[in-house]
PDB file of C-alpha atoms in Angstrom:
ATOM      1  CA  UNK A1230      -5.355  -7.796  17.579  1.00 91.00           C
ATOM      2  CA  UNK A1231      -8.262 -10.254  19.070  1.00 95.00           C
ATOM      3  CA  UNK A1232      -8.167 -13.333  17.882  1.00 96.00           C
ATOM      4  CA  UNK A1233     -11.824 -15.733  18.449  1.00 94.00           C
ATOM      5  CA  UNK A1234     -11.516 -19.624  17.821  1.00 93.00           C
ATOM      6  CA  UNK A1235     -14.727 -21.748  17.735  1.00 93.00           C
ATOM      7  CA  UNK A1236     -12.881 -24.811  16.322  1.00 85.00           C
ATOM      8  CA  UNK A1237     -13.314 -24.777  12.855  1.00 95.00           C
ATOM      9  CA  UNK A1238     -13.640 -20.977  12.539  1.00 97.00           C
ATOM     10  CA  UNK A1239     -11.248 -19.067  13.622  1.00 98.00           C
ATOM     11  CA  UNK A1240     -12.059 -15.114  13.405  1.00 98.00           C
ATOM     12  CA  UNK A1241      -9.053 -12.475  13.198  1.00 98.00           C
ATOM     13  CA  UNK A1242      -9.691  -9.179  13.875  1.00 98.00           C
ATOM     14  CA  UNK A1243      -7.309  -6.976  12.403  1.00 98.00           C
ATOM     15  CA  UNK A1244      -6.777  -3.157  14.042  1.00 97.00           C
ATOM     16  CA  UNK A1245      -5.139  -0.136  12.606  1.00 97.00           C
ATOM     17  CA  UNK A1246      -2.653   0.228   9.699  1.00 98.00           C
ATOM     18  CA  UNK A1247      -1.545  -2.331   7.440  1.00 98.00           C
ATOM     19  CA  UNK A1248       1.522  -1.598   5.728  1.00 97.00           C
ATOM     20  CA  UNK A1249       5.108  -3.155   5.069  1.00 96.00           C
ATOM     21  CA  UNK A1250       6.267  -2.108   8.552  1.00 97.00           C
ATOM     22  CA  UNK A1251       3.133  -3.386  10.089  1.00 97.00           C
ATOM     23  CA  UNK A1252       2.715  -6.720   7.973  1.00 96.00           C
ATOM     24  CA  UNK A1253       5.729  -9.087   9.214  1.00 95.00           C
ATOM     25  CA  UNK A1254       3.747  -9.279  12.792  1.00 96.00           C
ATOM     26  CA  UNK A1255       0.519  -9.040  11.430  1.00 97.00           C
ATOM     27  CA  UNK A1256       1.281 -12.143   9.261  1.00 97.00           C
ATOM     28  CA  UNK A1257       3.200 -14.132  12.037  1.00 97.00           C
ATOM     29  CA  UNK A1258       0.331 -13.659  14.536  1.00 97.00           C
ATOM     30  CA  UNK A1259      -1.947 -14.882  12.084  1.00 97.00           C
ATOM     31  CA  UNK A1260      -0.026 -17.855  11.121  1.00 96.00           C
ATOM     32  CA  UNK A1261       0.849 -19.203  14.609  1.00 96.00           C
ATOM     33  CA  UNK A1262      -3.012 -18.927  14.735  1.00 96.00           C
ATOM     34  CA  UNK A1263      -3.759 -20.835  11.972  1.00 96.00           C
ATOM     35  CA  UNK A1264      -0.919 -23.563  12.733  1.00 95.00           C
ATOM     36  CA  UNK A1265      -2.763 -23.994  16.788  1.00 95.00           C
ATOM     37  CA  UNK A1266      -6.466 -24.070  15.546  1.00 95.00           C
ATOM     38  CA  UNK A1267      -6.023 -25.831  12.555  1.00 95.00           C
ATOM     39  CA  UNK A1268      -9.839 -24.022  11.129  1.00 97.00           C
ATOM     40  CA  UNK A1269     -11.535 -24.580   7.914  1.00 97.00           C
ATOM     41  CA  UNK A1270     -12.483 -21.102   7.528  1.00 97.00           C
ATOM     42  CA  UNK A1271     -10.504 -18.178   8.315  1.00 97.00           C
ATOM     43  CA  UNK A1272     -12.504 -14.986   8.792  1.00 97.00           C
ATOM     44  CA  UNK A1273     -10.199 -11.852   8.694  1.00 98.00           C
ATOM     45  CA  UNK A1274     -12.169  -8.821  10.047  1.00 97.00           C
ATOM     46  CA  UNK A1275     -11.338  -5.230   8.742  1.00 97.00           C
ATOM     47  CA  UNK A1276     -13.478  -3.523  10.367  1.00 96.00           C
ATOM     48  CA  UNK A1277     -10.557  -2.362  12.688  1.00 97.00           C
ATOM     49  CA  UNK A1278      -8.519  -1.420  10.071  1.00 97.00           C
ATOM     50  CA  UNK A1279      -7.865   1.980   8.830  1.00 97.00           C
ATOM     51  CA  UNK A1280      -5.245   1.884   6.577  1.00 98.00           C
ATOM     52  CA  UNK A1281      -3.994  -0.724   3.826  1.00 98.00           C
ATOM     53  CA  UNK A1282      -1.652  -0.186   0.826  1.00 97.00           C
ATOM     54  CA  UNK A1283      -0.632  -3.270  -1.103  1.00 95.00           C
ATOM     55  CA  UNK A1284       1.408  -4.960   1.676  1.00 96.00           C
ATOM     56  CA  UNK A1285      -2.301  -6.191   2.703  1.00 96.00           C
ATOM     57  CA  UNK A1286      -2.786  -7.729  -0.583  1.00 95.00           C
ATOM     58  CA  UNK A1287       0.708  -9.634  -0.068  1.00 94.00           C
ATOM     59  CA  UNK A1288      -0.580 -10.816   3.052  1.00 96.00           C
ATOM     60  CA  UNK A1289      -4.031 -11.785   2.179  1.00 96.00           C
ATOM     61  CA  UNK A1290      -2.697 -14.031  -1.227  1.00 94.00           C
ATOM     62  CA  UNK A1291      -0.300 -15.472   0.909  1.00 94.00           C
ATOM     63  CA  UNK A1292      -2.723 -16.459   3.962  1.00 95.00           C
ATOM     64  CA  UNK A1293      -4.841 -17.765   0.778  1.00 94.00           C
ATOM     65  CA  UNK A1294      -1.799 -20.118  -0.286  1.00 93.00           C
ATOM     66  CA  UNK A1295      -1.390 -21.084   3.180  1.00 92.00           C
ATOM     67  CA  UNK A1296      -5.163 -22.709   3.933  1.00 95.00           C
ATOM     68  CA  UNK A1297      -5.612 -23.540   0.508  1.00 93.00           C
ATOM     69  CA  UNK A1298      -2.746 -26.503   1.066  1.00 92.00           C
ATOM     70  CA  UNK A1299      -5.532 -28.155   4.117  1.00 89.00           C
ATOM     71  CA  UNK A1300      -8.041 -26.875   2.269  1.00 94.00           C
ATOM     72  CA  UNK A1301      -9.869 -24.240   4.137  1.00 96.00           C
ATOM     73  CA  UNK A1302     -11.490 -21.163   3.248  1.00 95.00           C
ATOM     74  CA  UNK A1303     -10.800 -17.458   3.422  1.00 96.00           C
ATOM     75  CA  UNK A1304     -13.463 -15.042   4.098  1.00 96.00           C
ATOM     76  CA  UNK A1305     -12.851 -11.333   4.394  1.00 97.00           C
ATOM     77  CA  UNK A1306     -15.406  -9.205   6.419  1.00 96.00           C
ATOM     78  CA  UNK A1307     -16.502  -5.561   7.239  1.00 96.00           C
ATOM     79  CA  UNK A1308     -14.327  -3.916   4.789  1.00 96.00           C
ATOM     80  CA  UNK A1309     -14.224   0.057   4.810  1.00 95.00           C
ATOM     81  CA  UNK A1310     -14.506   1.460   1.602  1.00 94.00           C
ATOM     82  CA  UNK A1311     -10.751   2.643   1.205  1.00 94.00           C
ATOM     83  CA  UNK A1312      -9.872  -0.864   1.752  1.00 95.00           C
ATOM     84  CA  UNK A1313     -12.313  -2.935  -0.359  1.00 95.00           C
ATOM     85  CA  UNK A1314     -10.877  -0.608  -2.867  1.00 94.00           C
ATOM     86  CA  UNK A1315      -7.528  -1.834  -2.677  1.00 95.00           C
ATOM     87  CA  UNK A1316      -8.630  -5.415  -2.712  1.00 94.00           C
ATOM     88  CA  UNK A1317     -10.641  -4.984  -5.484  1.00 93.00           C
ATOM     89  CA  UNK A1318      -8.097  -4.028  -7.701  1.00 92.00           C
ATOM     90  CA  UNK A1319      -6.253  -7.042  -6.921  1.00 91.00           C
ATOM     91  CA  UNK A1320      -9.067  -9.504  -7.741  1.00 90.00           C
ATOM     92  CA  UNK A1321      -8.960 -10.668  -4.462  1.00 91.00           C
ATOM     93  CA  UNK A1322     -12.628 -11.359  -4.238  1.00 89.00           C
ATOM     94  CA  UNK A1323     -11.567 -13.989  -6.461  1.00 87.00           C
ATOM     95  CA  UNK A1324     -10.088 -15.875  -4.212  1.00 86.00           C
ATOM     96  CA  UNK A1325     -11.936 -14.996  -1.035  1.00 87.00           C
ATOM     97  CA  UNK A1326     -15.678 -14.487  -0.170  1.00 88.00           C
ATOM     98  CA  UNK A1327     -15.547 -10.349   0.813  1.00 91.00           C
ATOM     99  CA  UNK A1328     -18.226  -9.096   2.914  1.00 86.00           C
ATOM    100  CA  UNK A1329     -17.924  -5.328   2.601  1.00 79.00           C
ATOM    101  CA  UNK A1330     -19.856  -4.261   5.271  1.00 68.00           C
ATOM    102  CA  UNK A1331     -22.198  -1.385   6.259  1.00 57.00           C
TER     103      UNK A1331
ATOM    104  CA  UNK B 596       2.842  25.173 -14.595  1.00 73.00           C
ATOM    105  CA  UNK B 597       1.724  27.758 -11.298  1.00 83.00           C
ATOM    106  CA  UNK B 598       3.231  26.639  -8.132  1.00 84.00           C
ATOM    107  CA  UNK B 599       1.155  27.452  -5.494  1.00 93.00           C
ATOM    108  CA  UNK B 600       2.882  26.038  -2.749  1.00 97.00           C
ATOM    109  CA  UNK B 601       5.639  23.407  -1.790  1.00 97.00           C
ATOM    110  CA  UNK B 602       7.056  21.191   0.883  1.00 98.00           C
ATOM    111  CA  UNK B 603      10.380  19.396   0.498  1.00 98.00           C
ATOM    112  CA  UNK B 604      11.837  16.420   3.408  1.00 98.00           C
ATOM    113  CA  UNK B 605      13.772  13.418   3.384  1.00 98.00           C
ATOM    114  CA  UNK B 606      13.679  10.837   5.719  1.00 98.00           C
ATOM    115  CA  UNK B 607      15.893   7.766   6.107  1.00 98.00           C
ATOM    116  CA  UNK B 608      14.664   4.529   4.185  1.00 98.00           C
ATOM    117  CA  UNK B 609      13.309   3.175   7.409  1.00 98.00           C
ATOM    118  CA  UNK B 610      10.177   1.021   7.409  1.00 97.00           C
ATOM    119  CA  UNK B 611       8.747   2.928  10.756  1.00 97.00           C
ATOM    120  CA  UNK B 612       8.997   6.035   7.676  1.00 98.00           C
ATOM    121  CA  UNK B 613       5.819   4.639   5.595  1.00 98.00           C
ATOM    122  CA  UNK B 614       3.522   5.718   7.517  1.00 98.00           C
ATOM    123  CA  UNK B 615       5.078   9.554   8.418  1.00 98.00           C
ATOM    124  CA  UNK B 616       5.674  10.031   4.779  1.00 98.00           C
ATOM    125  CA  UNK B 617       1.928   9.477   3.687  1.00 98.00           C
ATOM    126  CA  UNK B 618       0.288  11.401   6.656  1.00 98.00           C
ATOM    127  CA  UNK B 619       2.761  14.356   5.923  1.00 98.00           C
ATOM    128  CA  UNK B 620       1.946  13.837   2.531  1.00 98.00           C
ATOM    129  CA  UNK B 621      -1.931  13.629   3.206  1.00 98.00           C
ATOM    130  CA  UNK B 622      -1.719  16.656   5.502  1.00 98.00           C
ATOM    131  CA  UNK B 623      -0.244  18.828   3.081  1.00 98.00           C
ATOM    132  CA  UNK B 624      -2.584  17.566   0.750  1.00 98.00           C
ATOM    133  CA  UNK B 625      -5.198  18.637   2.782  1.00 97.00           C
ATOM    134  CA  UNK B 626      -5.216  22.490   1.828  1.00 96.00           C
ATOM    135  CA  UNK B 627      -7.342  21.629  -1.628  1.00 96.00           C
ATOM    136  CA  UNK B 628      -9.693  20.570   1.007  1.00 97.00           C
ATOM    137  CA  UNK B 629      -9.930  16.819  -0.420  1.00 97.00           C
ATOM    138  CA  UNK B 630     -12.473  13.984  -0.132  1.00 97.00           C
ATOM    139  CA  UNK B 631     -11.593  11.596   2.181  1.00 95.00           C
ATOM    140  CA  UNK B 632     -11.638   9.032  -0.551  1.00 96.00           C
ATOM    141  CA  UNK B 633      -8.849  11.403  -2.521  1.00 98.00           C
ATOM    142  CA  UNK B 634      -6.961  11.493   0.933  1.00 97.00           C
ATOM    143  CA  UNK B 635      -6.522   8.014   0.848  1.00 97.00           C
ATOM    144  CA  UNK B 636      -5.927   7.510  -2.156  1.00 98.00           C
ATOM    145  CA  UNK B 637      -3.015   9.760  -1.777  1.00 98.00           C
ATOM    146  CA  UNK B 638      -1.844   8.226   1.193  1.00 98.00           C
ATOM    147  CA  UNK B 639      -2.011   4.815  -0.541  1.00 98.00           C
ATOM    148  CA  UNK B 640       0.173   5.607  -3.535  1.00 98.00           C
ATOM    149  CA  UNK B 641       2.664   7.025  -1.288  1.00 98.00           C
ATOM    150  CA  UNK B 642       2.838   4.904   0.359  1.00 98.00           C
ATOM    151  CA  UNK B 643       3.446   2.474  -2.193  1.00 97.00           C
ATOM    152  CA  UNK B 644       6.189   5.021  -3.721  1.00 98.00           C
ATOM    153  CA  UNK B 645       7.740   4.651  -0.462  1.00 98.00           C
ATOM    154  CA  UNK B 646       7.595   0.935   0.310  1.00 97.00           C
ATOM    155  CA  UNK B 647       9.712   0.809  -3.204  1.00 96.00           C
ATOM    156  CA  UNK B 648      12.469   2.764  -1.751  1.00 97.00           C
ATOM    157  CA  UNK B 649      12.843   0.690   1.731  1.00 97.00           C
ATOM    158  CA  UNK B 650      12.081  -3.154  -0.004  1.00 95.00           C
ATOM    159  CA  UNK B 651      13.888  -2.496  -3.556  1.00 95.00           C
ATOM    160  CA  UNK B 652      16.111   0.774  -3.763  1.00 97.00           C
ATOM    161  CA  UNK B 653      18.096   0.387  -0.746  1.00 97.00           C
ATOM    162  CA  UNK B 654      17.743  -3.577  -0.036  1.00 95.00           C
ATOM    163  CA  UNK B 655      20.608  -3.704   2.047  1.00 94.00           C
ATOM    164  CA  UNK B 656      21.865  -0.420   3.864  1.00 96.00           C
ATOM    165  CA  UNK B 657      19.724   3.054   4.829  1.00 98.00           C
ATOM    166  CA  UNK B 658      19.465   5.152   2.587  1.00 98.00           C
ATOM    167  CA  UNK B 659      17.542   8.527   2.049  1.00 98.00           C
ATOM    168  CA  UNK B 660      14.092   9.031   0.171  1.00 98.00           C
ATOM    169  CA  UNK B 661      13.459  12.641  -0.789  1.00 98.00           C
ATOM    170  CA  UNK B 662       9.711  13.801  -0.881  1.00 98.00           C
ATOM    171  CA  UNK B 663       8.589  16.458  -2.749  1.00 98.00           C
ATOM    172  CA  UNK B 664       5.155  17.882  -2.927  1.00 98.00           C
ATOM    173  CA  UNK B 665       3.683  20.838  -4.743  1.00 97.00           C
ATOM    174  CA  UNK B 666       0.409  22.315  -5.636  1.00 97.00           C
ATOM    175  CA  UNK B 667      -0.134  23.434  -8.949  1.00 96.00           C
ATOM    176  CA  UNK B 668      -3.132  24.961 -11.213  1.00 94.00           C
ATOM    177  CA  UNK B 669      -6.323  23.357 -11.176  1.00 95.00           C
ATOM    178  CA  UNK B 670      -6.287  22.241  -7.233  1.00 96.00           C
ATOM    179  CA  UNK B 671      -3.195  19.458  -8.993  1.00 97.00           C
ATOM    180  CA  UNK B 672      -1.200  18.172  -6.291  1.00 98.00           C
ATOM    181  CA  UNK B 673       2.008  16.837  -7.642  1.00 98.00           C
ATOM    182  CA  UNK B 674       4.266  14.661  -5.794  1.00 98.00           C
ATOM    183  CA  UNK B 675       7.862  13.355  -6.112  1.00 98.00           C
ATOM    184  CA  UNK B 676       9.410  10.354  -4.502  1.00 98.00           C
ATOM    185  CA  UNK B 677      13.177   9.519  -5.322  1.00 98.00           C
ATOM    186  CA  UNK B 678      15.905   7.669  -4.018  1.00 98.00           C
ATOM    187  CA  UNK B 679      19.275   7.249  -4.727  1.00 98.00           C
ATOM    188  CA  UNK B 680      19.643   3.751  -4.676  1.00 97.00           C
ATOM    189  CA  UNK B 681      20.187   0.126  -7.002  1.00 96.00           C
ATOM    190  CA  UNK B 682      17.618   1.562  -9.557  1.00 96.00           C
ATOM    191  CA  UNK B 683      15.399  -0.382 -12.180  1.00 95.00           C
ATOM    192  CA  UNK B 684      17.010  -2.297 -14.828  1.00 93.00           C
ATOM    193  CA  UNK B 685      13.555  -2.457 -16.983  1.00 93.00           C
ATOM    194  CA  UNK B 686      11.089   0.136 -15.603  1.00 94.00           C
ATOM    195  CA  UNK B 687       8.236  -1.525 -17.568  1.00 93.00           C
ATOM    196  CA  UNK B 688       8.867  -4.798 -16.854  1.00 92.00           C
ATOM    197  CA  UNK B 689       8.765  -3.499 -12.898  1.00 92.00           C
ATOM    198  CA  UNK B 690       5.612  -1.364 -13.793  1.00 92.00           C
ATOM    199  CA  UNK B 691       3.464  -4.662 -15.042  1.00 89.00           C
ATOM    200  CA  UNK B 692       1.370  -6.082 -12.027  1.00 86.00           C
ATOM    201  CA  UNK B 693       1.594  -8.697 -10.137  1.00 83.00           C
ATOM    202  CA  UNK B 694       5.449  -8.491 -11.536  1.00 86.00           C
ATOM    203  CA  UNK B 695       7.866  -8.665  -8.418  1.00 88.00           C
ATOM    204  CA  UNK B 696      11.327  -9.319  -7.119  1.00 87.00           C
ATOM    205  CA  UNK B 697      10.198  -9.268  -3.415  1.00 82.00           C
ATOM    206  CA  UNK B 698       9.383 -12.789  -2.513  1.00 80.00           C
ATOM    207  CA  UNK B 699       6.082 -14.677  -1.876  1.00 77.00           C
ATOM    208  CA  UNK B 700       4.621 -11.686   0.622  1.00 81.00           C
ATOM    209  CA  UNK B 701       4.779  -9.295  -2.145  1.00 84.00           C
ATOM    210  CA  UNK B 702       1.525  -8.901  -4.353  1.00 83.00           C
ATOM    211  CA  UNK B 703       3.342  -6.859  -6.995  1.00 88.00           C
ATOM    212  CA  UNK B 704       0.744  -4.549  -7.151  1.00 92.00           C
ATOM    213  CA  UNK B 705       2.608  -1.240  -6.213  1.00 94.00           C
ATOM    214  CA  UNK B 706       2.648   0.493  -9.134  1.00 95.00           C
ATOM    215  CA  UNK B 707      -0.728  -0.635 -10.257  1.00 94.00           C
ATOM    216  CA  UNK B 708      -1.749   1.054  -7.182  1.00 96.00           C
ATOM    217  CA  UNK B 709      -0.511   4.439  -7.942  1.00 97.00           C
ATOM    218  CA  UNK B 710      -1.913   4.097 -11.197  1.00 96.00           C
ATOM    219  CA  UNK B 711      -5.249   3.507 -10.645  1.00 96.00           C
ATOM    220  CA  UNK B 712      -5.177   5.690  -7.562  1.00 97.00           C
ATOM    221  CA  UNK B 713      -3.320   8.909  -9.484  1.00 98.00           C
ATOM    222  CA  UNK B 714      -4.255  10.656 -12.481  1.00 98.00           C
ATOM    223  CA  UNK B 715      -0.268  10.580 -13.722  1.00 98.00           C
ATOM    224  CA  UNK B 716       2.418   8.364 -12.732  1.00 98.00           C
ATOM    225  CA  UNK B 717       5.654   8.824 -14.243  1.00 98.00           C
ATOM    226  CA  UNK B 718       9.138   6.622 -13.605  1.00 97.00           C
ATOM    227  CA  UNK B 719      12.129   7.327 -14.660  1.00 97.00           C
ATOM    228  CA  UNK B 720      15.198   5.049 -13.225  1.00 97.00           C
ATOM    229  CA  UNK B 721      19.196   4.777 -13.664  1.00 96.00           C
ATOM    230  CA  UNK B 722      20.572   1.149 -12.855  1.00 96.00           C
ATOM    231  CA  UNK B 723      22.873   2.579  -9.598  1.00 95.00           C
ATOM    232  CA  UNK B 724      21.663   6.128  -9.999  1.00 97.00           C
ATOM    233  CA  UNK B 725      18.615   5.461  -8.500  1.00 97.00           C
ATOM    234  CA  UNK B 726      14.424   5.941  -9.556  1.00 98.00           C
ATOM    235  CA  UNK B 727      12.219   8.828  -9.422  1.00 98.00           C
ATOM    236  CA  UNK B 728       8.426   8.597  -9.285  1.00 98.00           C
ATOM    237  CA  UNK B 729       6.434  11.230 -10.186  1.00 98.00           C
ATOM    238  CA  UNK B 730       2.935  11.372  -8.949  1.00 98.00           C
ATOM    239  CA  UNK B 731       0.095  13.813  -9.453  1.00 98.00           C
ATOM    240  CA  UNK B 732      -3.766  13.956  -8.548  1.00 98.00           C
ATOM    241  CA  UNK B 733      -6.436  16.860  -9.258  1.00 98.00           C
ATOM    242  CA  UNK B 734      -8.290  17.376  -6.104  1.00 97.00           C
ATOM    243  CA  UNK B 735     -12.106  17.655  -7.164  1.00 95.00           C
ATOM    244  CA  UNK B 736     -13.792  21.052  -7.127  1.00 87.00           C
ATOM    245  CA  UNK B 737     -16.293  20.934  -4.441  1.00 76.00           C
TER     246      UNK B 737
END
């Protein structure tokens, strides 16, 4: 998983399957992350990811809850298909801005 | 209903078990020659089935999840996913979304998953007898 700071955006870029097994780390990696750069926008890239059942919803709403206490932003790009799906049905783009990508 | 053919396994309720059940699932699946959008839709819901089994049915301990898939008339495949652990005390109280027992890092959203990925979802549950999903899912004619 590369991770790109520019000090107020940081930029995840998430790779392969996101599932229970996979979230826990996922969501840990993320956080330290977040707690180091301190950004006002979080940009989560999918464009790595091929796989996503609702454990990625659990950990998108609860990165969400996270920023939302310093009052940064969540935005969600390059989304395949399969997973904008998913996300969709939770209302995420609600919460974040989704980019879904070619 | 026609069975046309059939796979039965069970695995233990291990996490590192999500993603072999839905690409066993997927490959079997794969016979009715499906689009890749109904191939991952498949593989989603199981693997939402699944996820039930490791985070609610057996909380504490291993247990076993038993996987059973058939296809049926009409290019239908039909799944099963049971366990034999805590059960549901109110199945449609644990069917509503964003409904959940598993903390903050759960959406809630399993079962509204499978439904709107499956064309039938059927639970039935036993308070410590265990739950049984039934899943099924016409592959289009091409």
């Amino acid at each position: 998983m590369k991770i790109n700071s520019t000090g107020e955006v940081l930029t995840v870029y998430l790779e392969g399957e996101i599932d229970h097994h996979s979230a826990k780390s996922i969501r840990e990696e993320i956080d330290t992350a977040v707690e180091f750069n301190m950004p006002s926008l979080l940009i989560l890239d999918f464009s790595g990811v091929t796989f996503m059942d609702s454990s990625g919803i659990g950990l998108v709403m609860g990165r969400f809850k996270t920023l939302q206490k310093s009052g940064a932003k969540l935005n969600l790009s390059n989304l395949p298909p399969n997973i904008y799906k998913v996300m969709k049905l939770a209302g995420i783009d609600r919460l974040a801005n989704i980019d879904k990508g070619a | 209903m026609k069975q046309i053919n059939k796979f039965s396994m069970s695995i233990p309720s291990k996490s590192a078990n999500e993603a072999f059940a839905r690409v066993t699932v997927a490959a079997f699946a794969a016979q009715l020659d499906p689009t890749l959008e109904e191939i991952s839709d498949i593989k989603t819901a199981v693997s939402e089935a699944v996820t039930n089994c490791i985070v609610h049915a057996y909380p504490d301990s291993i247990g076993t999840i038993y996987i059973t898939g058939e296809i049926i008339e009409d290019n239908v495949v039909k799944l099963k996913i049971r366990d034999r652990g805590c059960g549901i005390e109110n199945v449609k109280q644990a069917m509503e979304p964003l409904f959940t027992t598993g903390g903050t890092e759960r959406a809630g959203l399993g079962f509204a998953v499978m439904q709107s990925f499956m064309d039938y979802v059927r639970v039935s549950s036993k308070k410590g007898k265990g739950t049984s999903v039934i899943l099924k899912k016409k592959i289009s004619d091409k």
